[in-house]
mmCIF file of C-alpha atoms and ligand atoms in Angstrom:
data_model
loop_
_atom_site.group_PDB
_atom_site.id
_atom_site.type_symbol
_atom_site.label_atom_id
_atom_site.label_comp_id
_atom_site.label_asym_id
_atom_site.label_seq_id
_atom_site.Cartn_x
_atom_site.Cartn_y
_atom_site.Cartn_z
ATOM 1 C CA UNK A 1445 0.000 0.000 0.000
ATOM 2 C CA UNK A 1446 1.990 2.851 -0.919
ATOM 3 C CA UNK A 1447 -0.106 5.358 0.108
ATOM 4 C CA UNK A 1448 1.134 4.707 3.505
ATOM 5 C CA UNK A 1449 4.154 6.538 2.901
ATOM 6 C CA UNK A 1450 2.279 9.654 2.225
ATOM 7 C CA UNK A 1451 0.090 9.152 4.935
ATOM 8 C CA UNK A 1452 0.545 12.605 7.021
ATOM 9 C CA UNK A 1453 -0.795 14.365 3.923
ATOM 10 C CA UNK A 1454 -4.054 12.474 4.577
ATOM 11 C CA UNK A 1455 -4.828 12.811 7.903
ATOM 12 C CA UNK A 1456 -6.636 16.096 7.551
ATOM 13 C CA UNK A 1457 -9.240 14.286 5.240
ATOM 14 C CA UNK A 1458 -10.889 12.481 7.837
ATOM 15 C CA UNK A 1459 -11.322 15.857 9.921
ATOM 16 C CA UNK A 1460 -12.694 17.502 7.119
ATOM 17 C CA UNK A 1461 -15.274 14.852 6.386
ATOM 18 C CA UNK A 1462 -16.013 15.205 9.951
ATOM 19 C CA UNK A 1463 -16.516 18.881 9.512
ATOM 20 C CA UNK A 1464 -19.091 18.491 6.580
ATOM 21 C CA UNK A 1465 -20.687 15.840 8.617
ATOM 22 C CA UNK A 1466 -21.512 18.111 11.417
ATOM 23 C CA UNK A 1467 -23.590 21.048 9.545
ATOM 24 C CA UNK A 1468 -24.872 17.877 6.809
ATOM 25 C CA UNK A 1469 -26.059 15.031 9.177
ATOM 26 C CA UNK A 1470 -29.294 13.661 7.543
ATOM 27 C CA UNK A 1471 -31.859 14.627 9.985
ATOM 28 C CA UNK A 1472 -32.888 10.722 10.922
ATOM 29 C CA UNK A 1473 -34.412 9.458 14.104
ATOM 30 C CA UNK A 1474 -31.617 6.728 14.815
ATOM 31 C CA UNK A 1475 -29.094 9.855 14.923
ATOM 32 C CA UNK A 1476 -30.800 11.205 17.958
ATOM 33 C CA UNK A 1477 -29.644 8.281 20.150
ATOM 34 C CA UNK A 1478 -27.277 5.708 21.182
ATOM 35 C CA UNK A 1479 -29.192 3.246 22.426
ATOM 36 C CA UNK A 1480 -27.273 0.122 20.510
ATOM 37 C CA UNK A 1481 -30.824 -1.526 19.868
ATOM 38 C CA UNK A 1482 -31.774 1.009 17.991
ATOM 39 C CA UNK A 1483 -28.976 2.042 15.919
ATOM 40 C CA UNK A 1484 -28.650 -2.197 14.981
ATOM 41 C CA UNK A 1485 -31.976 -1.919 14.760
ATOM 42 C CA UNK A 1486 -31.761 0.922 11.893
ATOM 43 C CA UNK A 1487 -28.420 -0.971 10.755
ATOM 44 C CA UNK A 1488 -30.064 -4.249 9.565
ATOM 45 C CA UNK A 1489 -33.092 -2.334 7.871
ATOM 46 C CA UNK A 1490 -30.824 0.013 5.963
ATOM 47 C CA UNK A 1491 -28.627 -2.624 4.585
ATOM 48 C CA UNK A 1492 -30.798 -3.261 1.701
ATOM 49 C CA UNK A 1493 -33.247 -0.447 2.157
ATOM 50 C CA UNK A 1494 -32.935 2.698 0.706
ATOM 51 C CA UNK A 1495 -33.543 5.678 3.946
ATOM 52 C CA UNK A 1496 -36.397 7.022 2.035
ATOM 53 C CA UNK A 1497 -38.539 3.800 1.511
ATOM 54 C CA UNK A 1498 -37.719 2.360 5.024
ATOM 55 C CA UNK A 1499 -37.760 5.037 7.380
ATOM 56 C CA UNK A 1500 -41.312 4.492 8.075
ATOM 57 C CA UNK A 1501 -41.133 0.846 8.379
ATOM 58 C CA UNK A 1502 -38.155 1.705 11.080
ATOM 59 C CA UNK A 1503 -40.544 3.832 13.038
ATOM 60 C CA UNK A 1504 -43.145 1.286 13.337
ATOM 61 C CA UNK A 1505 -40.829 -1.617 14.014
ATOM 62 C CA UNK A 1506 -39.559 0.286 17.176
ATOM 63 C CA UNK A 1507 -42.837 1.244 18.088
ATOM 64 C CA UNK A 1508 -44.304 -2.057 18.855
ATOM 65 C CA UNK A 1509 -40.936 -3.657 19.357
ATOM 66 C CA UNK A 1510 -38.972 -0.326 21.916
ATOM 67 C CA UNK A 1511 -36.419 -2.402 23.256
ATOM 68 C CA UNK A 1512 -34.392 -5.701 23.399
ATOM 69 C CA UNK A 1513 -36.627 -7.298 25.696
ATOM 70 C CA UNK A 1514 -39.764 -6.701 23.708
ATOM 71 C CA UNK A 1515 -38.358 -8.133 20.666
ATOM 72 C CA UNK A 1516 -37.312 -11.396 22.360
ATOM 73 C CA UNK A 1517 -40.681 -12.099 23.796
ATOM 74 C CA UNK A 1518 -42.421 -11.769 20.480
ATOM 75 C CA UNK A 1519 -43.733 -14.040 18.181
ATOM 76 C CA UNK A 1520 -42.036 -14.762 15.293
ATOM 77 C CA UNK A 1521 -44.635 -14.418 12.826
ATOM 78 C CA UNK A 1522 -45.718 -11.119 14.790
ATOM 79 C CA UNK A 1523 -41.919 -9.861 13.619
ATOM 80 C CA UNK A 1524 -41.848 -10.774 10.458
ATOM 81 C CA UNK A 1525 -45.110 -9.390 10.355
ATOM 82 C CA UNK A 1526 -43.321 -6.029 10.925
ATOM 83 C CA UNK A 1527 -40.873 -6.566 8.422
ATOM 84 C CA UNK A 1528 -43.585 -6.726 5.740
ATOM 85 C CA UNK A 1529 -42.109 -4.331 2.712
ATOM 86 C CA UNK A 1530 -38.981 -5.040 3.176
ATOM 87 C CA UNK A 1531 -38.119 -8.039 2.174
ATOM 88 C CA UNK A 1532 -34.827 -10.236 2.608
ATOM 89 C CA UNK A 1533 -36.988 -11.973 5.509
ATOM 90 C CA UNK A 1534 -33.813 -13.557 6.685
ATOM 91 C CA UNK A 1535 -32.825 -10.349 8.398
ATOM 92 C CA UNK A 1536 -36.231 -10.391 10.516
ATOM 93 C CA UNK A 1537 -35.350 -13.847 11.517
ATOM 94 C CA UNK A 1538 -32.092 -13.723 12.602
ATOM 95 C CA UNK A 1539 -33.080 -10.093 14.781
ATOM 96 C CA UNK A 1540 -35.083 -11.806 16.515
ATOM 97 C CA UNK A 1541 -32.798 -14.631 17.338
ATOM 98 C CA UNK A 1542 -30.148 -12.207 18.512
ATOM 99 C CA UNK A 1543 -32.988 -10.602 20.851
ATOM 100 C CA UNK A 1544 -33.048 -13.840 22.332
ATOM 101 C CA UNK A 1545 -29.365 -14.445 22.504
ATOM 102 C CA UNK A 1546 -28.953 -10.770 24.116
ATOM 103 C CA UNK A 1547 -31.597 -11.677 26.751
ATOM 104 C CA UNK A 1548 -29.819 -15.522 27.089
ATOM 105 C CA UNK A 1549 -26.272 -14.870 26.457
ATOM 106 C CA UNK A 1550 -25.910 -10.860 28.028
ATOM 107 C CA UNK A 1551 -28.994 -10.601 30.694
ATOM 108 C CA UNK A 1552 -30.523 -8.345 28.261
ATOM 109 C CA UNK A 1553 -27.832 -5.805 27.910
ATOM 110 C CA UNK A 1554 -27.089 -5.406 24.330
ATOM 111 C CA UNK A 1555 -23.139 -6.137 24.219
ATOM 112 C CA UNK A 1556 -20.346 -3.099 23.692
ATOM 113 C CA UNK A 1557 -17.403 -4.750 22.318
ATOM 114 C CA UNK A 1558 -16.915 -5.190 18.987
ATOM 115 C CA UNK A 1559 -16.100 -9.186 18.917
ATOM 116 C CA UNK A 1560 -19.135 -9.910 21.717
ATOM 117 C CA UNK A 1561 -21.591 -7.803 19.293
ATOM 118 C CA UNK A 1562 -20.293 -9.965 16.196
ATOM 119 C CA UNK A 1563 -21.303 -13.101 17.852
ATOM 120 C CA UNK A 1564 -25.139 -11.994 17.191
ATOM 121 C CA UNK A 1565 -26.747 -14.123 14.748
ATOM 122 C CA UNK A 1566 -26.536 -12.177 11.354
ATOM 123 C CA UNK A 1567 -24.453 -9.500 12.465
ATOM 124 C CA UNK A 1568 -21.124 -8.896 10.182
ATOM 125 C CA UNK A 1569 -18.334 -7.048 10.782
ATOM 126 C CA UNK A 1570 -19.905 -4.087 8.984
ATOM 127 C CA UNK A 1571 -22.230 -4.000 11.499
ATOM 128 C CA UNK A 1572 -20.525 -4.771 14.681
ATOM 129 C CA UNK A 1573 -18.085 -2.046 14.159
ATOM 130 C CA UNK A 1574 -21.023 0.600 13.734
ATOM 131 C CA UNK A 1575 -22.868 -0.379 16.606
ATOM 132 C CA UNK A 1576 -19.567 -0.315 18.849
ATOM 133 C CA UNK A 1577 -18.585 2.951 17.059
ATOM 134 C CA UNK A 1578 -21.592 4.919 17.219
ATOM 135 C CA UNK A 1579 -22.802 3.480 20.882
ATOM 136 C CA UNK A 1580 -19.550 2.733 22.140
ATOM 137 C CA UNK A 1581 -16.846 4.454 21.071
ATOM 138 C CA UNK A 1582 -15.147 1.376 19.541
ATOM 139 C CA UNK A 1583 -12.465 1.939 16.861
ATOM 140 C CA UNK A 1584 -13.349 -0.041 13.735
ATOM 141 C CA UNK A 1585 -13.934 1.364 10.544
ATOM 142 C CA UNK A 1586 -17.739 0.505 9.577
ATOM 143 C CA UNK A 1587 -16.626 -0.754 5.703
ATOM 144 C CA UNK A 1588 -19.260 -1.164 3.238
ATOM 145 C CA UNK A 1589 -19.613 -0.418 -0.614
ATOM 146 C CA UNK A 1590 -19.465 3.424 0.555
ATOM 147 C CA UNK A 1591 -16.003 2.931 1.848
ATOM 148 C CA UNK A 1592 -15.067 0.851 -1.195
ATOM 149 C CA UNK A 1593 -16.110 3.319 -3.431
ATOM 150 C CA UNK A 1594 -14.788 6.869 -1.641
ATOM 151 C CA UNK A 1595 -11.346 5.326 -0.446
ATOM 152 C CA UNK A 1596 -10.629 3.920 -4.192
ATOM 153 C CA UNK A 1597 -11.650 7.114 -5.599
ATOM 154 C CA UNK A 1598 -9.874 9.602 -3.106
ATOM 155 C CA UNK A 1599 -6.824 7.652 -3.713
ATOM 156 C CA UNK A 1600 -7.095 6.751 -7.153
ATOM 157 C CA UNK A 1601 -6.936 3.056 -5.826
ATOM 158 C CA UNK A 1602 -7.622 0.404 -8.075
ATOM 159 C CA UNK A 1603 -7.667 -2.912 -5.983
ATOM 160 C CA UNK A 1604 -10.472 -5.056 -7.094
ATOM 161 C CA UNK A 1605 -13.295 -4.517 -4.575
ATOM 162 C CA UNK A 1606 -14.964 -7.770 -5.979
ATOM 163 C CA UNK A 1607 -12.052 -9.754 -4.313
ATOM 164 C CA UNK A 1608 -11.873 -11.321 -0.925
ATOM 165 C CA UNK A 1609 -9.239 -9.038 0.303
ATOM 166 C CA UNK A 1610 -11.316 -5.835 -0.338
ATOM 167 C CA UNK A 1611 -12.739 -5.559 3.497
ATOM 168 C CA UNK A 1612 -8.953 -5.972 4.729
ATOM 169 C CA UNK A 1613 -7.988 -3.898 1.718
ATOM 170 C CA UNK A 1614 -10.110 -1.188 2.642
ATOM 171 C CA UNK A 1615 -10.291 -1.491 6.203
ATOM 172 C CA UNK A 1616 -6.633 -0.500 6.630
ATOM 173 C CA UNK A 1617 -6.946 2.367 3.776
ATOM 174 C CA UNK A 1618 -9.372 4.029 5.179
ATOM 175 C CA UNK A 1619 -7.307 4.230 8.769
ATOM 176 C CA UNK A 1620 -4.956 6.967 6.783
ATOM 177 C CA UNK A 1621 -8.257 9.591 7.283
ATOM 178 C CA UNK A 1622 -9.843 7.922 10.015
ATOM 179 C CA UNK A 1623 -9.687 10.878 13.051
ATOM 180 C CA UNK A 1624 -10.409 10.101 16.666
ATOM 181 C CA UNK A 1625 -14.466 10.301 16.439
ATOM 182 C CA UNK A 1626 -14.798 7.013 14.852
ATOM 183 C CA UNK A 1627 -18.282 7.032 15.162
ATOM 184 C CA UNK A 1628 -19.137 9.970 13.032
ATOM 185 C CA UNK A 1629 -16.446 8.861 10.652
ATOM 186 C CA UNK A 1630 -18.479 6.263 9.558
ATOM 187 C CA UNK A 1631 -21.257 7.929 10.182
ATOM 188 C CA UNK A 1632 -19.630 10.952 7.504
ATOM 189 C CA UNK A 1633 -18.654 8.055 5.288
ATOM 190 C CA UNK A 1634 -21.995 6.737 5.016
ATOM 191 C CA UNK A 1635 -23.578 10.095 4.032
ATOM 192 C CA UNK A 1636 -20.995 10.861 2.070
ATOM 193 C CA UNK A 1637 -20.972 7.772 0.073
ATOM 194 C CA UNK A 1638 -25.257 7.736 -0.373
ATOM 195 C CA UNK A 1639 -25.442 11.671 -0.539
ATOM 196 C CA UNK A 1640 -22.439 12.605 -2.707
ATOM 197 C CA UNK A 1641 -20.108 10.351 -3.592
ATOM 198 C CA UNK A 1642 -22.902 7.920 -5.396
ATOM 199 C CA UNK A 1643 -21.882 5.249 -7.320
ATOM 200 C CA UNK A 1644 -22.953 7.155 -10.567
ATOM 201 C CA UNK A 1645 -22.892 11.043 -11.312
ATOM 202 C CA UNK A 1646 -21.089 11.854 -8.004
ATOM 203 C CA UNK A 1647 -21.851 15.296 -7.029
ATOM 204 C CA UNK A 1648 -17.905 15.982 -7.073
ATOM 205 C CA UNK A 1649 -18.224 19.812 -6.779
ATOM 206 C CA UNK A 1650 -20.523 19.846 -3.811
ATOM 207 C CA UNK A 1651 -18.175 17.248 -2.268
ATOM 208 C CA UNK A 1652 -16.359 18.018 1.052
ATOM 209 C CA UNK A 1653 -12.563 16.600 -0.137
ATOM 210 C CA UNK A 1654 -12.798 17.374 -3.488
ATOM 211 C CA UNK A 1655 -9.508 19.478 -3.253
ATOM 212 C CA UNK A 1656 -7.961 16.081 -1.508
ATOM 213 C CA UNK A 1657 -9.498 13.362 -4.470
ATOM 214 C CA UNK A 1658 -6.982 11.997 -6.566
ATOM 215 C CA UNK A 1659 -9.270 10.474 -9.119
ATOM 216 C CA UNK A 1660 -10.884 13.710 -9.512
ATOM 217 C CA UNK A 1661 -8.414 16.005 -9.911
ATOM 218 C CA UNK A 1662 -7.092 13.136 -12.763
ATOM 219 C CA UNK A 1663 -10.290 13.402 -14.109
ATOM 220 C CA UNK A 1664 -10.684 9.932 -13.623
ATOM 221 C CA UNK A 1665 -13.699 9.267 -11.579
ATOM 222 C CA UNK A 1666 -15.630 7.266 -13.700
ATOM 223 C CA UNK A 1667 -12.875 4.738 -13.408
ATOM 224 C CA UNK A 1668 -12.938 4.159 -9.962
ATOM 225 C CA UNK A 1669 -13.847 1.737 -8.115
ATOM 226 C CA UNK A 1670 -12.440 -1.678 -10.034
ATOM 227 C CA UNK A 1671 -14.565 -4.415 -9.840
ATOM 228 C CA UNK A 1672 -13.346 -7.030 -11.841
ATOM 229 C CA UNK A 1673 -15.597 -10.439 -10.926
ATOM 230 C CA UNK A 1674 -19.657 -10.515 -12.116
ATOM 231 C CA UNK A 1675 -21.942 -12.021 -9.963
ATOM 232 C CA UNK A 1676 -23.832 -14.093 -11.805
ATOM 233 C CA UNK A 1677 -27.623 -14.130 -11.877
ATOM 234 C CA UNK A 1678 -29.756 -17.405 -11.637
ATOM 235 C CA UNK A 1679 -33.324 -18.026 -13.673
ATOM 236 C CA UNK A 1680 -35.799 -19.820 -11.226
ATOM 237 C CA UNK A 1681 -38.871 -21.098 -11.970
ATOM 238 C CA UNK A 1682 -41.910 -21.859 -9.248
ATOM 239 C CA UNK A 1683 -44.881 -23.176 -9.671
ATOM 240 C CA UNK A 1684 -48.142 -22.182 -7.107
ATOM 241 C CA UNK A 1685 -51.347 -23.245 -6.520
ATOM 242 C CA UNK A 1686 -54.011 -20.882 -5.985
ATOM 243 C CA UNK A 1687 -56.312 -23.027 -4.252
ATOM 244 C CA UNK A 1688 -59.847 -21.386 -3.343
ATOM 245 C CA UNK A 1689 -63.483 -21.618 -2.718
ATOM 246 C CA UNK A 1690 -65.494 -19.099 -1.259
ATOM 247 C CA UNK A 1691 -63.279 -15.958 -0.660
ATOM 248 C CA UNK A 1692 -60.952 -18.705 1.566
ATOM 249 C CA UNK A 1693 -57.897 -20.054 0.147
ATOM 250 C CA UNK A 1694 -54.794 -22.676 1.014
ATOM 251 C CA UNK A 1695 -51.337 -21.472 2.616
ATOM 252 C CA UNK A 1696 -48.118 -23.119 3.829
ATOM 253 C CA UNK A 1697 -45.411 -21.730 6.305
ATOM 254 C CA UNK A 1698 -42.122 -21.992 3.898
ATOM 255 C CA UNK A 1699 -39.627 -24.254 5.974
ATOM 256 C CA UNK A 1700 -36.552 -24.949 3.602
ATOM 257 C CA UNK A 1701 -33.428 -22.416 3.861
ATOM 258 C CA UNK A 1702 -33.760 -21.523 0.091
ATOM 259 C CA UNK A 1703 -35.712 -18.288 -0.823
ATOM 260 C CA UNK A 1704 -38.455 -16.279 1.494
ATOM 261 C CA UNK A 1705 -37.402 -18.877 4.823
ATOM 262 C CA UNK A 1706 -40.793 -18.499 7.432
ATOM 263 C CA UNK A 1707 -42.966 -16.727 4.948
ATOM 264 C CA UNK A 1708 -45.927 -18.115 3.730
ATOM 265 C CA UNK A 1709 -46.825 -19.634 0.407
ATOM 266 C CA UNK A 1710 -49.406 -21.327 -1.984
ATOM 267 C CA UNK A 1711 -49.504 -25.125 -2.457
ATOM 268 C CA UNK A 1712 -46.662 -26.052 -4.529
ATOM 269 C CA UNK A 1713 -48.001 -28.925 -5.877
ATOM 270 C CA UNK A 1714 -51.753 -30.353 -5.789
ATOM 271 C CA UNK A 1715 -52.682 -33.936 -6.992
ATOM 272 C CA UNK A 1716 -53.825 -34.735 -10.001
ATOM 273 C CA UNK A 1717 -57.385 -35.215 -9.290
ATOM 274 C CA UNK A 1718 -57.524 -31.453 -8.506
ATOM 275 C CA UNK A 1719 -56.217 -30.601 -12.303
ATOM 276 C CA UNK A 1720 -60.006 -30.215 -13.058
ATOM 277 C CA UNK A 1721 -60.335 -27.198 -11.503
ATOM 278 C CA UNK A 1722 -58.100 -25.257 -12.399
ATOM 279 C CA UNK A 1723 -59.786 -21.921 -14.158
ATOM 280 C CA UNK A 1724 -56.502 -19.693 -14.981
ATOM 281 C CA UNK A 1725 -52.775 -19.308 -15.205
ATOM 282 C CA UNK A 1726 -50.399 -16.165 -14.266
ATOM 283 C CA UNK A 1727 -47.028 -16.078 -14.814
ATOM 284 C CA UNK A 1728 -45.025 -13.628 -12.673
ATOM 285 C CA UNK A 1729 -41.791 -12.151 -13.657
ATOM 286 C CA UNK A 1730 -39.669 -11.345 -10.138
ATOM 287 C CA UNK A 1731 -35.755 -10.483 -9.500
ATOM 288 C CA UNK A 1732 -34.372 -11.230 -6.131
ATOM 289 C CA UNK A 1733 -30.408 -10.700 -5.739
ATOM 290 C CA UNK A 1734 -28.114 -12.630 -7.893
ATOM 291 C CA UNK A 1735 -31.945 -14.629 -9.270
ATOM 292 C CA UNK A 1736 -34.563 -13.888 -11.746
ATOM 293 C CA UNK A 1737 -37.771 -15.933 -10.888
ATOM 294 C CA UNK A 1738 -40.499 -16.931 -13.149
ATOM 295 C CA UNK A 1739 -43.517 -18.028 -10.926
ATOM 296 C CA UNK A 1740 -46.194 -19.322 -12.561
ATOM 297 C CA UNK A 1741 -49.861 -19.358 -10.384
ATOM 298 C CA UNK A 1742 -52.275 -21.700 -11.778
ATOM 299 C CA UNK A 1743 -56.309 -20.651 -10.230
ATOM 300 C CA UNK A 1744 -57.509 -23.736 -8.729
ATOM 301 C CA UNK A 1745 -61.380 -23.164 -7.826
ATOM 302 C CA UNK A 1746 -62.627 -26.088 -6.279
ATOM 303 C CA UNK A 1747 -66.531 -25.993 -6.682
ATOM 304 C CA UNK A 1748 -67.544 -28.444 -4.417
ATOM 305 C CA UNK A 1749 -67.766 -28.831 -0.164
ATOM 306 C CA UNK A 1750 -66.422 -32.455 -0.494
ATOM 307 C CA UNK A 1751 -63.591 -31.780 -2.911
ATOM 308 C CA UNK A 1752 -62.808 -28.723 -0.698
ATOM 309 C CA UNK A 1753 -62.733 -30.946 2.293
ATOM 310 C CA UNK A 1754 -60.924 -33.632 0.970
ATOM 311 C CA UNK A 1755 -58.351 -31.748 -0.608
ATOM 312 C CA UNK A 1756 -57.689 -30.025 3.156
ATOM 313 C CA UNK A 1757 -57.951 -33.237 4.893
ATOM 314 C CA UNK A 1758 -55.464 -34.776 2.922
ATOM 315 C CA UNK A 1759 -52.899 -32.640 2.220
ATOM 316 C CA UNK A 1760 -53.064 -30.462 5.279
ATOM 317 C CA UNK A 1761 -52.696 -26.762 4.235
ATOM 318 C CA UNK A 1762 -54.007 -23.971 6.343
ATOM 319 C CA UNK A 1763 -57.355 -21.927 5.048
ATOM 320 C CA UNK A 1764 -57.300 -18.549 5.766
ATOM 321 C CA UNK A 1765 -59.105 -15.343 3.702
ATOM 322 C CA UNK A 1766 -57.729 -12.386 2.418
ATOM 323 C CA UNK A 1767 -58.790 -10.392 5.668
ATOM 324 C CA UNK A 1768 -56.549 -13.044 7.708
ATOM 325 C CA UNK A 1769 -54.021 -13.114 5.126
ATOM 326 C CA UNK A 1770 -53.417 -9.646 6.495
ATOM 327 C CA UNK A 1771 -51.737 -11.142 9.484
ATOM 328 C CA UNK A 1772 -49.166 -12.733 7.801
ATOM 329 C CA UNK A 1773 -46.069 -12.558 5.974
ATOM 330 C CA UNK A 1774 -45.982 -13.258 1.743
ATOM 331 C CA UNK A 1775 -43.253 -13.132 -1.092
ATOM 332 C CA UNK A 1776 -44.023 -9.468 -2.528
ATOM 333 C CA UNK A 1777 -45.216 -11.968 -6.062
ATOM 334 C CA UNK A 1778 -47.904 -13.629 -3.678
ATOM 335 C CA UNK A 1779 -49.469 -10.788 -1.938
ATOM 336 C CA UNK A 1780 -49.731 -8.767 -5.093
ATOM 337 C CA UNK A 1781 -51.426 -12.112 -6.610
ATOM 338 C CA UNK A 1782 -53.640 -12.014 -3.681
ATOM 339 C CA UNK A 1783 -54.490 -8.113 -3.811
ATOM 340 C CA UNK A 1784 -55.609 -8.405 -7.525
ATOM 341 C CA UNK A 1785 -57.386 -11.630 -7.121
ATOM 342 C CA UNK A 1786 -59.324 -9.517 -4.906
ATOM 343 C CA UNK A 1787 -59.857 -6.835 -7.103
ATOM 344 C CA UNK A 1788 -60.431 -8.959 -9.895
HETATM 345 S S1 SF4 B 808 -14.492 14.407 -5.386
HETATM 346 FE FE1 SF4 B 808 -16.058 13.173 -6.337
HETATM 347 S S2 SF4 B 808 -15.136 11.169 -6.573
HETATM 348 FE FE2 SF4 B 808 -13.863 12.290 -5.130
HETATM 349 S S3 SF4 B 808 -14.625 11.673 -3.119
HETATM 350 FE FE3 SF4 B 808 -15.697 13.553 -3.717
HETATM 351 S S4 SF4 B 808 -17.554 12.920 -4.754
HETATM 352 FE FE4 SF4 B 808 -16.207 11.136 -4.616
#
């Protein structure tokens, strides 16, 4: 790394992201405290969610569920319930594990050191060194795509952020600007990186280090950061069974660790028998990270009691209506199935 070398003519960039950070701090609620459930609270749902579309959906997860204790006491389907809108289920899951383990493993005080708070099922180190940063005054640098992008651009870097050594990469890089006030250092870089330096059209002349970006002042922007490995995307295809009579209809708790884990679904599958009733077909386009799914729906109306009964008896699916449907957790595909059906 041979910025290191240079690295006293660095260490004022981390002060004067600090600086900008102070008059520019996004006026959020999980900036007003340090209460570590609530900024891991706000940590998990902004991983994948932009502020804008989950800020409300923050507000009303910490209203029913204020505090550790709360969460670990509830009922699963009653938090993933909550999480409805924004998606990646898994997260919901695995916060409400970690509740538990707090209560279990901590007497219900949310750990403060930066290995104890990794040990939290589906916390990374991305994660643990924000909580311990912001709450705690830990020392880790809180790397995400944000860091990978500002540090390669500031220093005109081009190690391949696609590679495994990126985090360690990046982690030590961005201690040649990191000041004292850790927490608000990553807080900066995080604002910095969604508000300004965006992964296209950065606002460059609005940006608080301009004067200090090497890839700017070589006009070279656009070329940073390097990412050299695709990801590559899978084609799924699923196959439902609307199965209904009377404004009630079949559902299934999904139990396997693939896609949409604890949410629930149509019948996959329904015997043969049943093939007589079915009345329509809708095929669903749907992209989840790194998969495009193709779900097709097939209508099954049953028309009579005893079919309706049988086909419960023997294959054991819940009934439920659209009212009660409300209650619980669907794939985004499925609950806009449900909503039209509805409507239709
Ligand atoms: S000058 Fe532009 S590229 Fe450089 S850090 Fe600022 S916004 Fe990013």
């Amino acid at each position: 790394m041979e910025h290191q070398n240079r690295i006293s003519e660095f260490l004022h960039v981390g002060n004067k992201l600090l600086s900008w950070y102070k008059k520019n701090a996004r006026d959020l609620p999980f900036r007003q405290t340090r209460d570590p459930y609530k900024i891991w609270i706000c940590e998990i749902v902004f991983q994948q969610t932009r502020i804008s579309q989950g800020l409300n959906h923050y507000n009303n997860f910490i209203s029913r569920f204020p505090d550790v204790q709360t969460l670990a006491a509830a009922d699963e389907n009653e938090v993933l319930l909550y999480w409805k809108g924004l998606g990646y289920y898994s997260r919901a899951i695995n916060i409400h594990k970690a509740a538990q383990q707090v209560m279990d493993d901590y007497h219900g005080i949310f750990p403060s050191e930066y290995e104890e708070i990794m040990k939290l099922k589906g916390v990374g180190k991305y994660t643990a060194a924000a909580i311990s940063s912001i709450c705690f005054n830990g020392k880790m640098p809180a790397v995400d795509g944000n860091f990978y992008r500002v540090l390669s651009r500031l220093f005109a870097d081009d190690y391949d952020i696609s590679g495994s050594g990126a985090f360690a990469y990046f982690s030590e890089l961005s201690k040649l600007i990191m000041p004292d006030n850790v927490g608000d250092f990553n807080q900066a870089m995080m604002d910095l990186g969604s508000e300004i330096c965006k992964p296209k059209n950065p606002l460059c002349h609005s940006c608080p280090v301009s004067e200090d970006c090497l890839a700017y002042s070589l006009g070279k922007v656009s070329e940073f950061p390097v990412k050299t490995k695709k990801v590559k995307t899978e084609n799924l295809q699923l196959r439902y069974y609307f199965v209904h009579r009377n404004g009630h209809f079949l559902i299934q708790q999904r139990k396997d660790d693939f896609i949409w884990k604890k949410l629930f679904e149509f019948p996959p599958e329904i015997p043969e028998e049943f093939e007589k009733y079915i009345v329509g077909l809708q095929i669903i386009g749907h992209k989840l990270t790194h998969k495009n799914l193709c779900i097709e729906i097939y209508e099954v109306e049953i028309t009579s009691d005893e079919a309706w009964d049988s086909f419960i008896a023997e294959n054991g699916y819940m009934v439920t209506d659209v009212e009660a449907s409300h209650e619980k957790s669907f794939p985004k595909p499925l609950e806009t199935y449900i909503q039209k059906w509805l409507r239709a």
